[in-house]
Short mmCIF file of C-alpha atoms in Angstrom, two decimals:
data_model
loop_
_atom_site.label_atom_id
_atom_site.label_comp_id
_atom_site.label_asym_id
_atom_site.label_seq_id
_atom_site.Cartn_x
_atom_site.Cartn_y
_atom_site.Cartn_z
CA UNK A 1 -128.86 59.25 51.96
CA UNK A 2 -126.56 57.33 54.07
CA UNK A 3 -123.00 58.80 54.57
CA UNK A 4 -119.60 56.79 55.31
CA UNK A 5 -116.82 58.42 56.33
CA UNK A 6 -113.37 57.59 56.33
CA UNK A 7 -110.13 59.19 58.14
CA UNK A 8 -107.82 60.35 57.47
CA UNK A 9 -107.93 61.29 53.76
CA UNK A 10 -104.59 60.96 53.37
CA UNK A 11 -101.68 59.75 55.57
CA UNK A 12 -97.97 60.29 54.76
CA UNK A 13 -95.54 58.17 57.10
CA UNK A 14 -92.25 56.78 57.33
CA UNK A 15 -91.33 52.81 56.97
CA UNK A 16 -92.07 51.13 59.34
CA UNK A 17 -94.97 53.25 61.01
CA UNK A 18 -98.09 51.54 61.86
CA UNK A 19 -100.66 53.67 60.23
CA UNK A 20 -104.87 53.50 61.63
CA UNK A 21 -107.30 54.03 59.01
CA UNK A 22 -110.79 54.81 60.57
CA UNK A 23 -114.80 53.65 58.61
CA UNK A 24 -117.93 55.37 60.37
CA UNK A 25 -121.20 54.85 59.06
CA UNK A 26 -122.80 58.02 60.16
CA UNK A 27 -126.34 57.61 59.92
CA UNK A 28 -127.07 54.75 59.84
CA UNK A 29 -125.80 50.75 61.68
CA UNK A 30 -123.19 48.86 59.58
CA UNK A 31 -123.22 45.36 60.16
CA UNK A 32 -120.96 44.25 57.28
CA UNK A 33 -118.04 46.66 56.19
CA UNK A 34 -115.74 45.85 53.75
CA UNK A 35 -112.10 46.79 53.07
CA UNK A 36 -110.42 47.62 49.40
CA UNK A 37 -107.36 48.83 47.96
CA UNK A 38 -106.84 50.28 44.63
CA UNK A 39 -103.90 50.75 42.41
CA UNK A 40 -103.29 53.56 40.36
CA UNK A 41 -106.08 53.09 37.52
CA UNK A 42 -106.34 49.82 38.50
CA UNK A 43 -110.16 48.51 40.02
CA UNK A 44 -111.23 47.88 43.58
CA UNK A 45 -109.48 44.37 44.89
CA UNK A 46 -111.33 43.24 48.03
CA UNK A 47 -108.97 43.09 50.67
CA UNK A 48 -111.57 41.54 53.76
CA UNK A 49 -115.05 41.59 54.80
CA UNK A 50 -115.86 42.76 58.49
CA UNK A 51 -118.48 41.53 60.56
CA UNK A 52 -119.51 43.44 63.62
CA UNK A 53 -118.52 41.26 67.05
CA UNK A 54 -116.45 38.62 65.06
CA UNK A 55 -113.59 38.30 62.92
CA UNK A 56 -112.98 39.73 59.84
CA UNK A 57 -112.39 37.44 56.78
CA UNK A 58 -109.68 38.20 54.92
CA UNK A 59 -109.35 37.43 50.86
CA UNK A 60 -106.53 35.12 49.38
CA UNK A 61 -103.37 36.85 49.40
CA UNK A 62 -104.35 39.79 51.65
CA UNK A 63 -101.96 38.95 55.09
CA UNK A 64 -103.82 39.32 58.44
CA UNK A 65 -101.17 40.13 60.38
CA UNK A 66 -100.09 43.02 57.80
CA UNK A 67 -103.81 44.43 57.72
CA UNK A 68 -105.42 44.29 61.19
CA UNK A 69 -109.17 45.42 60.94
CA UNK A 70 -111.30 45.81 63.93
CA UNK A 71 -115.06 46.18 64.17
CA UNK A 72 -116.21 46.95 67.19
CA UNK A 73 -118.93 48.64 67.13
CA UNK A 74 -122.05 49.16 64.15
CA UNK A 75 -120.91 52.87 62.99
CA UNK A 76 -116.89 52.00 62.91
CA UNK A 77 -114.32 49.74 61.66
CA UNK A 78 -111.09 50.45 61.46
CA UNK A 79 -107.75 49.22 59.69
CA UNK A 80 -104.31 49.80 60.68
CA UNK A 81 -101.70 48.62 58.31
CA UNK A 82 -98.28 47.48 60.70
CA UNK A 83 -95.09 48.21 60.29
CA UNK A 84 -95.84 49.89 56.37
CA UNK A 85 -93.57 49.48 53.64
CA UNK A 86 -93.50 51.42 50.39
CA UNK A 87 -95.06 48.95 48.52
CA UNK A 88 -98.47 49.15 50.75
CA UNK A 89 -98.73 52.70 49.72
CA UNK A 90 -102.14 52.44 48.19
CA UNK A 91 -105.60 54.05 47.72
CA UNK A 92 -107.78 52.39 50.32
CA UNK A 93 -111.40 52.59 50.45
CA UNK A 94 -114.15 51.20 52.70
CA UNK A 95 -118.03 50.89 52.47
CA UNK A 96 -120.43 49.92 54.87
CA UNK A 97 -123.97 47.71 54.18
CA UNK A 98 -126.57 47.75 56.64
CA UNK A 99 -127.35 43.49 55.82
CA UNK A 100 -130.29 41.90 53.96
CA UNK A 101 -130.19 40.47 50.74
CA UNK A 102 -127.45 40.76 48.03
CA UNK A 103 -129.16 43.82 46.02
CA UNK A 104 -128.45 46.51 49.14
CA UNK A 105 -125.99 48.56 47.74
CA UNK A 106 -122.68 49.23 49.52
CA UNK A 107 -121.88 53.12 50.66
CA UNK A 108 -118.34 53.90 49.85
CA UNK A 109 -116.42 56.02 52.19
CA UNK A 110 -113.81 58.87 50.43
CA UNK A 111 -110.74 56.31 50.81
CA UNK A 112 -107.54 57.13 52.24
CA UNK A 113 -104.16 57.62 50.28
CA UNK A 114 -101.69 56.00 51.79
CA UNK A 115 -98.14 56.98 50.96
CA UNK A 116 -95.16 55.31 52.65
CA UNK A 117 -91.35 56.86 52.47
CA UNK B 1 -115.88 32.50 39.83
CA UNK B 2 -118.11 34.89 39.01
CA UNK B 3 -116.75 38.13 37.07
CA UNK B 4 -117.04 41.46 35.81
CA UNK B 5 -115.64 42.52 32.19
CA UNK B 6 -115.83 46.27 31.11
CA UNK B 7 -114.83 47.78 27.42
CA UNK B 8 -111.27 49.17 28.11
CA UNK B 9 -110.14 52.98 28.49
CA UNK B 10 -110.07 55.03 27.91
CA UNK B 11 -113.24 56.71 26.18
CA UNK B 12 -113.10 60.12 25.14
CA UNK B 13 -116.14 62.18 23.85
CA UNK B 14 -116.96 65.77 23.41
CA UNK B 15 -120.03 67.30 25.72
CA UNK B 16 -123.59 66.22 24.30
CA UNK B 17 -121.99 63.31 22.41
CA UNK B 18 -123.63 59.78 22.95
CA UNK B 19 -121.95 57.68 25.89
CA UNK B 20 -122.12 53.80 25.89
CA UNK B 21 -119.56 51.85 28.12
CA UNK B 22 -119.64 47.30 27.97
CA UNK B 23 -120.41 45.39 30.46
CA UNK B 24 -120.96 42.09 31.01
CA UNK B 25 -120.49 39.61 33.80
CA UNK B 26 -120.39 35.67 34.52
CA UNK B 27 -122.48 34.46 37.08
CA UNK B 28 -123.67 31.28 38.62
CA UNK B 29 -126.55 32.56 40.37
CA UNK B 30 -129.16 35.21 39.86
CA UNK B 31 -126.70 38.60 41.06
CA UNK B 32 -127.71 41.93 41.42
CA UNK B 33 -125.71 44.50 38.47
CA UNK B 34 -124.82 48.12 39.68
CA UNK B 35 -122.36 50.80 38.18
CA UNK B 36 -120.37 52.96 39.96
CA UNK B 37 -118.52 56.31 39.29
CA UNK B 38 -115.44 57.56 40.98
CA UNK B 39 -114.13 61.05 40.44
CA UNK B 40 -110.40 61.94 40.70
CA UNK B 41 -109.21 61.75 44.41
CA UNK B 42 -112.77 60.38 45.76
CA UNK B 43 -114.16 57.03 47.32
CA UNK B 44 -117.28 55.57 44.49
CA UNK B 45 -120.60 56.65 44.71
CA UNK B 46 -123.53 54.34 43.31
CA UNK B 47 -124.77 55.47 39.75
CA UNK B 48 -127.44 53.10 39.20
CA UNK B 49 -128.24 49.16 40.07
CA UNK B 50 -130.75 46.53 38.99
CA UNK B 51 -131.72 43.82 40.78
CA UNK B 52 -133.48 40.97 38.21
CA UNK B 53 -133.81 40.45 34.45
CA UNK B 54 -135.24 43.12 33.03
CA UNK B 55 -134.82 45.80 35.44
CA UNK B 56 -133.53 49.63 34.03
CA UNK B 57 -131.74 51.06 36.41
CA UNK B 58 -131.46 54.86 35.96
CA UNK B 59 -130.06 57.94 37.36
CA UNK B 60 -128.87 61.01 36.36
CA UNK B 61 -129.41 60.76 32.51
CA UNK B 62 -127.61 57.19 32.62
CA UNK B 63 -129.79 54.05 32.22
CA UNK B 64 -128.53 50.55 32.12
CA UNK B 65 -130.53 47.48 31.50
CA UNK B 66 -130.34 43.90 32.99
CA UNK B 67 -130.08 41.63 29.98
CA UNK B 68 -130.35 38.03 31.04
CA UNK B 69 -130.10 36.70 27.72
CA UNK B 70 -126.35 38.04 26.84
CA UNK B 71 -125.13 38.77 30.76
CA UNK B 72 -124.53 42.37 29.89
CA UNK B 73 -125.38 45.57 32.01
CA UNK B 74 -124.26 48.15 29.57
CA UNK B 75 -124.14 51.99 30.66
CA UNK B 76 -125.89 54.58 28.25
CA UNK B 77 -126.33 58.09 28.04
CA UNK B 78 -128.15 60.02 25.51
CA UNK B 79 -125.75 63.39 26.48
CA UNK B 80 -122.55 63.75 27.83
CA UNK B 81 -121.49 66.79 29.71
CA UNK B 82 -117.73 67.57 30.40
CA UNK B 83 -118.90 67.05 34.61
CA UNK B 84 -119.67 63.38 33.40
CA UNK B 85 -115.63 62.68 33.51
CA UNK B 86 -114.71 60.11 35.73
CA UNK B 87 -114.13 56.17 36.10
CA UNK B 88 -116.76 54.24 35.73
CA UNK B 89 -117.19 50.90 37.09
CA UNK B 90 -119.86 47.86 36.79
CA UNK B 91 -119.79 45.29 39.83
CA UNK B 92 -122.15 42.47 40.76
CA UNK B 93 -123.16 41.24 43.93
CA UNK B 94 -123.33 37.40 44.46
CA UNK B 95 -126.40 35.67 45.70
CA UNK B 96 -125.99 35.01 49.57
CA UNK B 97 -126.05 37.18 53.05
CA UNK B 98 -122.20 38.92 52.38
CA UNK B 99 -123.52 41.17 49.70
CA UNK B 100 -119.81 40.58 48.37
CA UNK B 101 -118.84 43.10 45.41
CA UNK B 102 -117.04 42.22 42.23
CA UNK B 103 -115.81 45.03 40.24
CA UNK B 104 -114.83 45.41 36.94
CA UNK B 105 -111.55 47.34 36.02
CA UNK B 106 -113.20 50.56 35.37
CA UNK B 107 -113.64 52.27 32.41
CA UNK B 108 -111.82 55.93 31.92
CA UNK B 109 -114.26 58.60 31.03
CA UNK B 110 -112.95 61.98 29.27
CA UNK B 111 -115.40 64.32 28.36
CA UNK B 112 -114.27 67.12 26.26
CA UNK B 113 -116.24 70.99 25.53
#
């Protein structure tokens, strides 16, 4: 079945650091990826949807310039979270849809804990 | 907006006990229903989905049903086993090319020998 994988698993920085969060689809062309984060027994909030070649559109609240996601190719997206604060220590998880109509299902990557000193 | 609402957690059953968890959703348009399980420290993995009234979406010993009629997508299981333990969560997926998810909080699932 088709395989995301995310990396690293689980990142443990400083303030301040800029940390890179990596989504590859690995068998199989993404075209849409999508970025969440996920408080402690809390549910999935959307944080941006990203489009292969173009921007990414972020959701209300979620800053742009705090969350940079790039999507440059079909297998990999990426998000790197600048200059991280304690309070953006998180659980973040991406998935990956290959496009088509609204009942594809989404393939969810591992996610990445994200703890910030 | 559309939205997702689950029974709260958390649920706690002992192995081969009968498992149903709520859910049921608000929707504009026609959306595709799917629940999701996470285990502790992992990304979500799709359980089961449906795609149109009617459909029974089933995997695993767990069957859901599409039910137009009162917007619900309830999860069911005849048998619980203790490996069953996890968080379970419903989501629909609007009408229209994003394939957007909306998730529901998540529903806490303790299985017990």
């Amino acid at each position: 079945g088709a395989v995301v994988s995310q990396h690293p698993s689980r990142v443990i920085c400083k303030s301040g650091t800029s940390v890179k969060i990596e989504c590859r689809s690995l068998d199989f062309q993404a075209t849409t990826m999508f970025w969440y984060r996920q408080f402690p027994k809390k549910s999935l909030m959307l944080m941006a949807t990203s489009n292969e070649g173009s921007k990414a559109t972020y959701e209300q609240g979620v800053e742009k310039d705090k969350f940079l996601i790039n999507h440059a190719s079909l297998t990999l997206s990426t998000l790197t979270v600048t200059s991280a604060h304690p309070e953006d220590s998180s659980f973040y998880i991406c998935s990956a849809f290959t496009g088509g109509r609204g009942n594809q299902p989404q393939h969810f990557g591992d996610g990445t804990r994200l703890s910030i000193l | 907006g559309d939205s997702v609402t689950q029974m709260e957690g958390p649920v706690t059953l002992s192995e081969e006990a009968f498992l149903t968890i709520n859910c049921t959703y608000t929707a504009t348009g026609y959306p595709s229903l799917f629940w999701y399980v996470q285990y502790p420290g992992e990304g979500l993995q799709l359980l089961l989905k449906a795609t149109k009234a009617d459909d029974k979406g089933s995997n695993k010993g767990f069957e859901a049903t599409y039910r137009k009629e009162t917007t619900s997508f309830h999860l069911e299981k005849g048998s619980v086993q203790v490996s069953d333990s996890a968080v379970y969560f419903c989501a629909l997926s609007e009408t229209g090319g994003y394939n957007k998810l909306i998730f529901g909080a998540g529903t806490r699932l303790a299985v017990h020998p």
